PDB file of C-alpha atoms in Angstrom:
ATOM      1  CA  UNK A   1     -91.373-111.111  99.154  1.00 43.00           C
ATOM      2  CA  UNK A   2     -91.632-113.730  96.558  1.00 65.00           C
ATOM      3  CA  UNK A   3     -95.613-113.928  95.965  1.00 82.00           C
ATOM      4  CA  UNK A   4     -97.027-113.365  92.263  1.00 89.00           C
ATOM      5  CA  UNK A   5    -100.445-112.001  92.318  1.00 94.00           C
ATOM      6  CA  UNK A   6    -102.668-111.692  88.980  1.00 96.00           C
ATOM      7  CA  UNK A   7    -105.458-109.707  88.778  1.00 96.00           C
ATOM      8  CA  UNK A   8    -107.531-110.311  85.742  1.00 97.00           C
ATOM      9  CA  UNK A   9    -111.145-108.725  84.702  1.00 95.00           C
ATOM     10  CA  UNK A  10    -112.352-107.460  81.284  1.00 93.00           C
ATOM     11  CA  UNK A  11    -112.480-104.014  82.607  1.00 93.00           C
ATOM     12  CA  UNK A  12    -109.621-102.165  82.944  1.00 92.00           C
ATOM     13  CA  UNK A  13    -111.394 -99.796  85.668  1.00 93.00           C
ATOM     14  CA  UNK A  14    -112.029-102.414  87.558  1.00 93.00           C
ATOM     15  CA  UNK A  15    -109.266-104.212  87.428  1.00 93.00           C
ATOM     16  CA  UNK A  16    -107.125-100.842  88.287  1.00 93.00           C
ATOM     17  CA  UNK A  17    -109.521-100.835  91.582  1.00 92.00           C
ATOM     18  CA  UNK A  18    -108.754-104.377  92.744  1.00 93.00           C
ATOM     19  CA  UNK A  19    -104.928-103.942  91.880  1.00 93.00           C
ATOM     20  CA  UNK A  20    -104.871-100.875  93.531  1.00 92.00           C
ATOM     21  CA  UNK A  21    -106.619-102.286  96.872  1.00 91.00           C
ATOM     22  CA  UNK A  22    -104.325-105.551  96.799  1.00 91.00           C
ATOM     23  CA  UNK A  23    -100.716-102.917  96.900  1.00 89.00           C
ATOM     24  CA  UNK A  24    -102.445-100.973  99.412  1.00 87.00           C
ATOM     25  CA  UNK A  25    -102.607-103.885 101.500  1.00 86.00           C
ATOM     26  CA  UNK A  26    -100.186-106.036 100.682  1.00 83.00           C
ATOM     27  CA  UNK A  27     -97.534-102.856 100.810  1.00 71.00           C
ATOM     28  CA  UNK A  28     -94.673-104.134  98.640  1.00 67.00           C
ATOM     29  CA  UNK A  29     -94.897-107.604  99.958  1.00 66.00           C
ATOM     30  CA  UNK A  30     -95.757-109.040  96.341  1.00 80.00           C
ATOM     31  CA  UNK A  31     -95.867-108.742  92.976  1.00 86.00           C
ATOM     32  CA  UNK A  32     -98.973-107.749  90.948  1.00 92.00           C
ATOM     33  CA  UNK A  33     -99.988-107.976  87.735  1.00 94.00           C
ATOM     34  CA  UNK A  34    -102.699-107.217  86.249  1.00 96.00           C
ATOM     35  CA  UNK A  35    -104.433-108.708  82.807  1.00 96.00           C
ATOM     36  CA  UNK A  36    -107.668-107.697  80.636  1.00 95.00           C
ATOM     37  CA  UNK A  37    -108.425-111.056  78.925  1.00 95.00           C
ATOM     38  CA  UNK A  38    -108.307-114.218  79.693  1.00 96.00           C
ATOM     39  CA  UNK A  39    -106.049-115.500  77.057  1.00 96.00           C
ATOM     40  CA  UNK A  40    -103.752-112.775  78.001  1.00 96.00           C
ATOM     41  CA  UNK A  41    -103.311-114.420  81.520  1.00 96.00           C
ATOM     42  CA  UNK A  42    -103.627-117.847  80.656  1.00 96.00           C
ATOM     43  CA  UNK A  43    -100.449-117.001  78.288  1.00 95.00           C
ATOM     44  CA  UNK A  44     -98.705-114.806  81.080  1.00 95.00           C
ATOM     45  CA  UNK A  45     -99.180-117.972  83.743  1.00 94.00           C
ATOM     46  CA  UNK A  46     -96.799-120.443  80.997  1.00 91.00           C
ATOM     47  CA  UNK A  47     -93.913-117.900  82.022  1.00 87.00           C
ATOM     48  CA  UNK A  48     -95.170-116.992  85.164  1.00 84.00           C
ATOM     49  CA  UNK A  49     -96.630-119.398  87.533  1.00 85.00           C
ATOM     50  CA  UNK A  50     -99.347-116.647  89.884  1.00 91.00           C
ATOM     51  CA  UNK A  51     -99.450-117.816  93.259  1.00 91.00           C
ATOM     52  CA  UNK A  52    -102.563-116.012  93.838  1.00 94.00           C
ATOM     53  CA  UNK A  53    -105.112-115.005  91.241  1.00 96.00           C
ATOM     54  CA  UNK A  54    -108.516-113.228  91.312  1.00 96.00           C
ATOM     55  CA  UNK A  55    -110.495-113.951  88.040  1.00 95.00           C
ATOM     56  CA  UNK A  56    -113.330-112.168  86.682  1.00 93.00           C
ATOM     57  CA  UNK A  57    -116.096-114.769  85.865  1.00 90.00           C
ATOM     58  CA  UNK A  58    -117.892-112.893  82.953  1.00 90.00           C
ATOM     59  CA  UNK A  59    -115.543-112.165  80.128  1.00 91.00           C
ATOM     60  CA  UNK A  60    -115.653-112.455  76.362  1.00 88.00           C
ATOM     61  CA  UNK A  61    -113.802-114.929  74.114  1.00 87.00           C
ATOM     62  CA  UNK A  62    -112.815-117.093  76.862  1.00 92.00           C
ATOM     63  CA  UNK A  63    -114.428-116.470  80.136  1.00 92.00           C
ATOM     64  CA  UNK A  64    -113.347-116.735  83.856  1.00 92.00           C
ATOM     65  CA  UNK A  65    -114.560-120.396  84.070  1.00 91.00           C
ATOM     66  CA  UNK A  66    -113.056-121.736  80.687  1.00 94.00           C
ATOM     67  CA  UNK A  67    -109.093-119.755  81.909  1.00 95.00           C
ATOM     68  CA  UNK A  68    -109.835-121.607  85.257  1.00 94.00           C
ATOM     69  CA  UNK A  69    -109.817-125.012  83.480  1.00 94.00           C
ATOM     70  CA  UNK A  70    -106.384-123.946  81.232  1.00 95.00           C
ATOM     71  CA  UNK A  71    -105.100-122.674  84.191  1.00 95.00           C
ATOM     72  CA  UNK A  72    -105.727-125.982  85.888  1.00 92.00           C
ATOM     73  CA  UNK A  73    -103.765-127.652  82.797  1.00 92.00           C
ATOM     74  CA  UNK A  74    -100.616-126.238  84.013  1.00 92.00           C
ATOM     75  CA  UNK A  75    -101.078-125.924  87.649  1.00 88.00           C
ATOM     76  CA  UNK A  76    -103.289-127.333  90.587  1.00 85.00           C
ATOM     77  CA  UNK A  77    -101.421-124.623  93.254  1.00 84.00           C
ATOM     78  CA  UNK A  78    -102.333-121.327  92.393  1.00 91.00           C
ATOM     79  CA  UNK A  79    -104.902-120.202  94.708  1.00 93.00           C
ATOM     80  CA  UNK A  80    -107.774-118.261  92.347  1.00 94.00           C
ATOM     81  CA  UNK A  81    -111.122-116.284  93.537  1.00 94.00           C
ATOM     82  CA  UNK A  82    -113.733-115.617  91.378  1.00 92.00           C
ATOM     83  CA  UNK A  83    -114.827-112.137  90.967  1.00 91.00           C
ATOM     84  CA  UNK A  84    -118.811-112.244  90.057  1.00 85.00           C
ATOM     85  CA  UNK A  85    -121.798-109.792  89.845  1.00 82.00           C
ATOM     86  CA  UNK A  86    -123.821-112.969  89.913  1.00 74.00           C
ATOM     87  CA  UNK A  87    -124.318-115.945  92.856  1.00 70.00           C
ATOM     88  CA  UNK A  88    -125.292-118.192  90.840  1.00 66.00           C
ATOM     89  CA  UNK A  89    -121.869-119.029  89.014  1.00 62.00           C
ATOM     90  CA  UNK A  90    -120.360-120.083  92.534  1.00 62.00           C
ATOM     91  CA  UNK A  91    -121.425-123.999  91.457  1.00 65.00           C
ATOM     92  CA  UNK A  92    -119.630-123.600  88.214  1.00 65.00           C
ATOM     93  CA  UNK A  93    -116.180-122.089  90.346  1.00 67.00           C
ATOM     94  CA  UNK A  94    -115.907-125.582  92.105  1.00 70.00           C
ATOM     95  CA  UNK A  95    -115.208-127.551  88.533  1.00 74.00           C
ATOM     96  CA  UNK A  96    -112.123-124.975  88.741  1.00 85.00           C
ATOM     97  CA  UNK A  97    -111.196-126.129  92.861  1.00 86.00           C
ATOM     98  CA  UNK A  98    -111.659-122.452  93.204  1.00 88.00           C
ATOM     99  CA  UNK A  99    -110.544-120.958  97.028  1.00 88.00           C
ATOM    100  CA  UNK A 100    -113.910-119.180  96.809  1.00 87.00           C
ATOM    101  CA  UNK A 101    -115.928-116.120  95.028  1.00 86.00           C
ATOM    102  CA  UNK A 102    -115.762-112.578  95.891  1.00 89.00           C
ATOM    103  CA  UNK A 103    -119.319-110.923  95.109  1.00 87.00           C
ATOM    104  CA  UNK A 104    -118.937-107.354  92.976  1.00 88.00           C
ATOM    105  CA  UNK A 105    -118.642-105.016  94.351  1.00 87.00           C
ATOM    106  CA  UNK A 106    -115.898-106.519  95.997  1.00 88.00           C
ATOM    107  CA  UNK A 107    -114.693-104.088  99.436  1.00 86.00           C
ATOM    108  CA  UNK A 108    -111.198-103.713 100.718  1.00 88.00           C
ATOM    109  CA  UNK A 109    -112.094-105.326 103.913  1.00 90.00           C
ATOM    110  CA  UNK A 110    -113.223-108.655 101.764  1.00 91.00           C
ATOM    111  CA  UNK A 111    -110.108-108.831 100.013  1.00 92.00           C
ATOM    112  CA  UNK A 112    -107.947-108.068 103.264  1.00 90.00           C
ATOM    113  CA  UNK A 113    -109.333-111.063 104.536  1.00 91.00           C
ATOM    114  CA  UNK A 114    -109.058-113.605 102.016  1.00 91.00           C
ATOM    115  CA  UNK A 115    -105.341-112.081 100.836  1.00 89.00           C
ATOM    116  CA  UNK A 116    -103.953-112.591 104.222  1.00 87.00           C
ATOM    117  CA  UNK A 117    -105.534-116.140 104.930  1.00 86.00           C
ATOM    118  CA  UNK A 118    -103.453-116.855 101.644  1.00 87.00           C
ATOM    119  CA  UNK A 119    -100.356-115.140 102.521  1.00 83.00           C
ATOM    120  CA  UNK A 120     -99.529-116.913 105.177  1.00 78.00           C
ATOM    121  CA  UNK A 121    -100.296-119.990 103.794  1.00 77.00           C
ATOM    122  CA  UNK A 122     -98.376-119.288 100.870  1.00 79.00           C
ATOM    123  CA  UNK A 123     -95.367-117.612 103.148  1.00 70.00           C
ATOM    124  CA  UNK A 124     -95.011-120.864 105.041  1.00 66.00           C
ATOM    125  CA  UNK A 125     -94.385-123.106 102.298  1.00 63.00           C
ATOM    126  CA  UNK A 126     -91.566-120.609 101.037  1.00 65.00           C
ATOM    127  CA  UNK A 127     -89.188-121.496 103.947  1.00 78.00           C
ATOM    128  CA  UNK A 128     -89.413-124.965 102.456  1.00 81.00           C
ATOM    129  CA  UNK A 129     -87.894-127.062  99.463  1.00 86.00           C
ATOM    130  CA  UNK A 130     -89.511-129.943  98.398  1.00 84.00           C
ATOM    131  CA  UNK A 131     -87.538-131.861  95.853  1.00 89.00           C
ATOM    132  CA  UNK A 132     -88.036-135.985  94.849  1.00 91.00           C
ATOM    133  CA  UNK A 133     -84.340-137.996  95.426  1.00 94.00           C
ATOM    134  CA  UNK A 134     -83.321-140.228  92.731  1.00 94.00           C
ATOM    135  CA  UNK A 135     -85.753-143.070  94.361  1.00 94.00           C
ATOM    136  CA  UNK A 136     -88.777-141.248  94.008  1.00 92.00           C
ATOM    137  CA  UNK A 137     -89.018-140.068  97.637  1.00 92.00           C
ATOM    138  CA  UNK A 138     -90.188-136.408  98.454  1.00 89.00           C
ATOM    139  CA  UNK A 139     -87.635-134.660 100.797  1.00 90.00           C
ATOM    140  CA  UNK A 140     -89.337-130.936 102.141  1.00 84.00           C
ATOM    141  CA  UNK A 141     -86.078-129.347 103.596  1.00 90.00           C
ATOM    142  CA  UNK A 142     -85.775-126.516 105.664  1.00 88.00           C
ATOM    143  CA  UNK A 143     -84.132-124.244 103.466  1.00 89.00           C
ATOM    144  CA  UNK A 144     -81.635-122.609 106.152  1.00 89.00           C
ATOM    145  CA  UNK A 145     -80.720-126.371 106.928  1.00 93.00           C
ATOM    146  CA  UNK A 146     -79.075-126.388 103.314  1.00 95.00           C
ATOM    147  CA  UNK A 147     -75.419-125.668 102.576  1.00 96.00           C
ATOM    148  CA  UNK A 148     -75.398-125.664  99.209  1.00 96.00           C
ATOM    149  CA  UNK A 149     -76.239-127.514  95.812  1.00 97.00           C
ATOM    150  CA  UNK A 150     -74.465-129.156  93.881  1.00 97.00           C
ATOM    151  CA  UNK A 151     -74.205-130.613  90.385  1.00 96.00           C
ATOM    152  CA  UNK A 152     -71.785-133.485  90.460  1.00 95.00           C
ATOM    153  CA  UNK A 153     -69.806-134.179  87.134  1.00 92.00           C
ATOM    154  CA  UNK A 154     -69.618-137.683  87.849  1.00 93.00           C
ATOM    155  CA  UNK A 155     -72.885-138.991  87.997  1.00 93.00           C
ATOM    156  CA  UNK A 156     -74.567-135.341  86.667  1.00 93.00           C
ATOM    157  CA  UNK A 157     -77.261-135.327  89.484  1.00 96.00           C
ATOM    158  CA  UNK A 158     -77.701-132.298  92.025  1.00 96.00           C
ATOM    159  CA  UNK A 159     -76.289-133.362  95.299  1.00 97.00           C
ATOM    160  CA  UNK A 160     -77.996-131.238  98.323  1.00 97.00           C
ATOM    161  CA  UNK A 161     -76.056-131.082 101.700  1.00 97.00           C
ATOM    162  CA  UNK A 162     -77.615-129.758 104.746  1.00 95.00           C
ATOM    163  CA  UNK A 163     -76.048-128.976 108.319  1.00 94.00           C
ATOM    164  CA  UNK A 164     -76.529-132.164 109.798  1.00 93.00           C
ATOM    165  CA  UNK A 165     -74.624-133.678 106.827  1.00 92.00           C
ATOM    166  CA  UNK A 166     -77.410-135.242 105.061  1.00 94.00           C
ATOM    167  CA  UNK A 167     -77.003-135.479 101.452  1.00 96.00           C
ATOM    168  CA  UNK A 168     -80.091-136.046  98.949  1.00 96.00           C
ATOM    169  CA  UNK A 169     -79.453-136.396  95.633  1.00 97.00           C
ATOM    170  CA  UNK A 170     -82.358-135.571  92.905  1.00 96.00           C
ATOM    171  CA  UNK A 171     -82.164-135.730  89.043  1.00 94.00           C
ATOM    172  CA  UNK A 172     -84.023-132.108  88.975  1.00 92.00           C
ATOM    173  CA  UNK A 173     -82.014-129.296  87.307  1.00 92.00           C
ATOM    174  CA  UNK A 174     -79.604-126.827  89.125  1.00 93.00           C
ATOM    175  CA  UNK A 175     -81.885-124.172  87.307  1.00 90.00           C
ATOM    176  CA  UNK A 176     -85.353-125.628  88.568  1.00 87.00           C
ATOM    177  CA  UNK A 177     -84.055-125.337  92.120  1.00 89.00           C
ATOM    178  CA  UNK A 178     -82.378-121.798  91.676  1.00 86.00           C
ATOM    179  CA  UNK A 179     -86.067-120.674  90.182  1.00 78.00           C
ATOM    180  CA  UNK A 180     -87.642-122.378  93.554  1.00 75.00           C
ATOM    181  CA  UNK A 181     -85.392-120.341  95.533  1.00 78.00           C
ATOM    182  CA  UNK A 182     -85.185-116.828  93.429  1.00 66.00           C
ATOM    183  CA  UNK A 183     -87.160-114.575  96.377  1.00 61.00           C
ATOM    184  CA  UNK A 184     -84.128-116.149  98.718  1.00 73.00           C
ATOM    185  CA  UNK A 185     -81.614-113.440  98.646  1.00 77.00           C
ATOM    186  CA  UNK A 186     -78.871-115.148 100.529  1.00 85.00           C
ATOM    187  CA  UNK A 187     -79.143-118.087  98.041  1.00 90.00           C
ATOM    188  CA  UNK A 188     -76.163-117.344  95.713  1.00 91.00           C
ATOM    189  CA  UNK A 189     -74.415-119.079  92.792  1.00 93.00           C
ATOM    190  CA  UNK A 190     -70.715-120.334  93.571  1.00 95.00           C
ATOM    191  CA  UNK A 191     -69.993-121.189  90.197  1.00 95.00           C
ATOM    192  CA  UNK A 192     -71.870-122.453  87.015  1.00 94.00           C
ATOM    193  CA  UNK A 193     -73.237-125.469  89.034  1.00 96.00           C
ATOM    194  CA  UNK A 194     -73.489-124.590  92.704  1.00 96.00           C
ATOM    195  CA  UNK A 195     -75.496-122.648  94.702  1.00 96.00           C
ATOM    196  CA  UNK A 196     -74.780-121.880  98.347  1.00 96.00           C
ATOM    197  CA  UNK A 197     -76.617-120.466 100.974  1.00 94.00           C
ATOM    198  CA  UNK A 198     -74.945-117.708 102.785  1.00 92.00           C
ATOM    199  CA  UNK A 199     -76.911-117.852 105.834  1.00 90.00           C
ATOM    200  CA  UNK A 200     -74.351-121.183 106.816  1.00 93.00           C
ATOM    201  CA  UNK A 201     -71.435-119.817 105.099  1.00 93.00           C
ATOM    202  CA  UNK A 202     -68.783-119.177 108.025  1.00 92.00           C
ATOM    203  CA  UNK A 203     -65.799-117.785 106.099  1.00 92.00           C
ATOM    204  CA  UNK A 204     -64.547-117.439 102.379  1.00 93.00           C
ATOM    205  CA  UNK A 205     -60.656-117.881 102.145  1.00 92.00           C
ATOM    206  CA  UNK A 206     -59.432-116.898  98.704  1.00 90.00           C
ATOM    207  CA  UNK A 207     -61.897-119.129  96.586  1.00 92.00           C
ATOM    208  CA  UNK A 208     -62.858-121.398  99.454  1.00 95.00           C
ATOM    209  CA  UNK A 209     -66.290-121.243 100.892  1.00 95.00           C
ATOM    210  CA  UNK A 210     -66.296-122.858 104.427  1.00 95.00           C
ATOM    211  CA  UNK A 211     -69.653-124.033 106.088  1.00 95.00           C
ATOM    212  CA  UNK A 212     -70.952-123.435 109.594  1.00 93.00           C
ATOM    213  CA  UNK A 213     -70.595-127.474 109.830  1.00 94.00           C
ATOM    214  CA  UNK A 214     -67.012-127.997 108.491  1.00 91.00           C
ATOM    215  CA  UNK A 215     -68.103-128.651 104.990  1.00 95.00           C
ATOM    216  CA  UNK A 216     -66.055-126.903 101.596  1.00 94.00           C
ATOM    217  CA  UNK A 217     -67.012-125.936  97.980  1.00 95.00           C
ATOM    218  CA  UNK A 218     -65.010-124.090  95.986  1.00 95.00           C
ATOM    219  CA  UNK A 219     -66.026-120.877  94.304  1.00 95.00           C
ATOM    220  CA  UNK A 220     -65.845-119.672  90.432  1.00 95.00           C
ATOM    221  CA  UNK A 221     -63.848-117.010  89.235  1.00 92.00           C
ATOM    222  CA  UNK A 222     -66.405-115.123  87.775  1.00 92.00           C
ATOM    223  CA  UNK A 223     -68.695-115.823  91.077  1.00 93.00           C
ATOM    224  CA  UNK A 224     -66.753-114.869  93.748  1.00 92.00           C
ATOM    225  CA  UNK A 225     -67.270-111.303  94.097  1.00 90.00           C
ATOM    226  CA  UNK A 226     -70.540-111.405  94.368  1.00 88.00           C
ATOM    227  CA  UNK A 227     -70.151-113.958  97.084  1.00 90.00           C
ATOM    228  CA  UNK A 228     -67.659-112.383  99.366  1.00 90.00           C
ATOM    229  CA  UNK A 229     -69.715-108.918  98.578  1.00 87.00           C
ATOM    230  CA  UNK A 230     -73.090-110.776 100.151  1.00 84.00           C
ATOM    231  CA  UNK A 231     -70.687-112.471 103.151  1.00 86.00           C
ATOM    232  CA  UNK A 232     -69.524-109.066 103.749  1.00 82.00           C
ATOM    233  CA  UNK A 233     -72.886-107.744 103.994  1.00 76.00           C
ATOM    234  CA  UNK A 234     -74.249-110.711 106.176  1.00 66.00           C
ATOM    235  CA  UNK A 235     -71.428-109.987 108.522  1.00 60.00           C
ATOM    236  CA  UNK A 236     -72.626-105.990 108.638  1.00 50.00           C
ATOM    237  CA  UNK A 237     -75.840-107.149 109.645  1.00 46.00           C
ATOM    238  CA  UNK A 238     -74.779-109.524 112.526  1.00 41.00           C
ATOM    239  CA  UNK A 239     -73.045-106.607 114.008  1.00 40.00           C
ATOM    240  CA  UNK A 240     -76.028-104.223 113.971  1.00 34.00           C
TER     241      UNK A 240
END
């Protein structure tokens, strides 16, 4: 599962405790990290965009509410609750568009709640890529409806084809869309600008990858193994 969680309070007991109840819970479904300062995280979250983060209000040099707001800077998606000993900073959680505040001390069951609501929110959206076309138009495509991606010498734009033959072309980076799709095992690269999804792949013939829908892209050199290795292992599964 693709889902970066952060878990940030000033004390490292604490935040053990929450970390601790989010991997019993979650069970290996995400990734967890967990931070003692907000600095730390705010500088973590430039590499690392959290999908989910729970924030200790009350922390010193910068607290919860002041790495809300530089969170914010970078990113209005990642869902963050506020973990408080106090109801009376739940006003100041809103100038961060906070998902809510967890009172300490905060119970499994509380965080059960909340962390599922999010994951399959968050889950959802994952089977999805949204990419803007060259004329500003936002395109969310099913991402087992793409065949592959493709960066086009001629006109150096990604080119995305889908089963039903539709082609949307985007000036975002092969790399930006490779990071969208990084929890998506069967995506694969085909060479140094194409990926391909293997879940519409219906045969590789010597460096030829052949879609479920008649389409063709050749395959690198140095890529190929690793492609006919994952068709070989898509095919194993079919059969069980």
């Amino acid at each position: 599962m693709g889902i970066n969680i952060a878990v940030c309070d000033d004390s490292k007991e604490y935040s053990e405790i929450i970390t601790e109840i989010i991997k019993r819970i979650v069970n290996n479904r995400t990734n967890v990290n967990t931070f003692n300062s907000g600095h730390d995280l705010v500088q973590a979250f430039k590499e690392n965009k959290f999908d989910i983060i729970f924030l200790d209000m009350e922390m010193p040099e910068i607290n919860g509410i002041e790495t809300g707001l530089k969170i914010r800077e970078m990113s209005d998606k990642a869902i963050i609750f506020y973990l408080t000993s106090h109801k009376e900073y739940a006003f100041e959680s809103y100038r961060v568009k906070a998902r809510d505040y967890l009172l300490k001390p905060v119970n499994l069951s509380v965080i059960e709640k909340v962390l599922n609501e999010c994951l399959l929110e968050l889950e959802g959206s994952l089977n999805y890529l949204d990419v803007k076309d060259i004329k500003g138009i936002i395109h969310r495509i099913p991402i087992d409806d793409v065949t592959h991606v493709l960066r086009k010498k001629e006109d150096r734009k990604l080119h995305i084809y889908c089963l039903d033959n539709k082609e949307i072309i985007t000036s975002q980076t092969l790399e930006s869309i490779e990071r969208a799709l990084i929890y998506k095992e069967h995506i694969v690269r085909a060479s140094k600008s194409c990926l391909v999804n293997m879940v519409n792949v219906r045969e590789i013939r010597k460096n030829v990858i052949y879609f479920s829908n008649e389409a063709r892209e050749e395959a690198s050199r140095r890529c190929l193994s690793e492609l006919v290795n994952k068709f070989k292992l898509k095919k194993l599964a079919v059969k069980i």
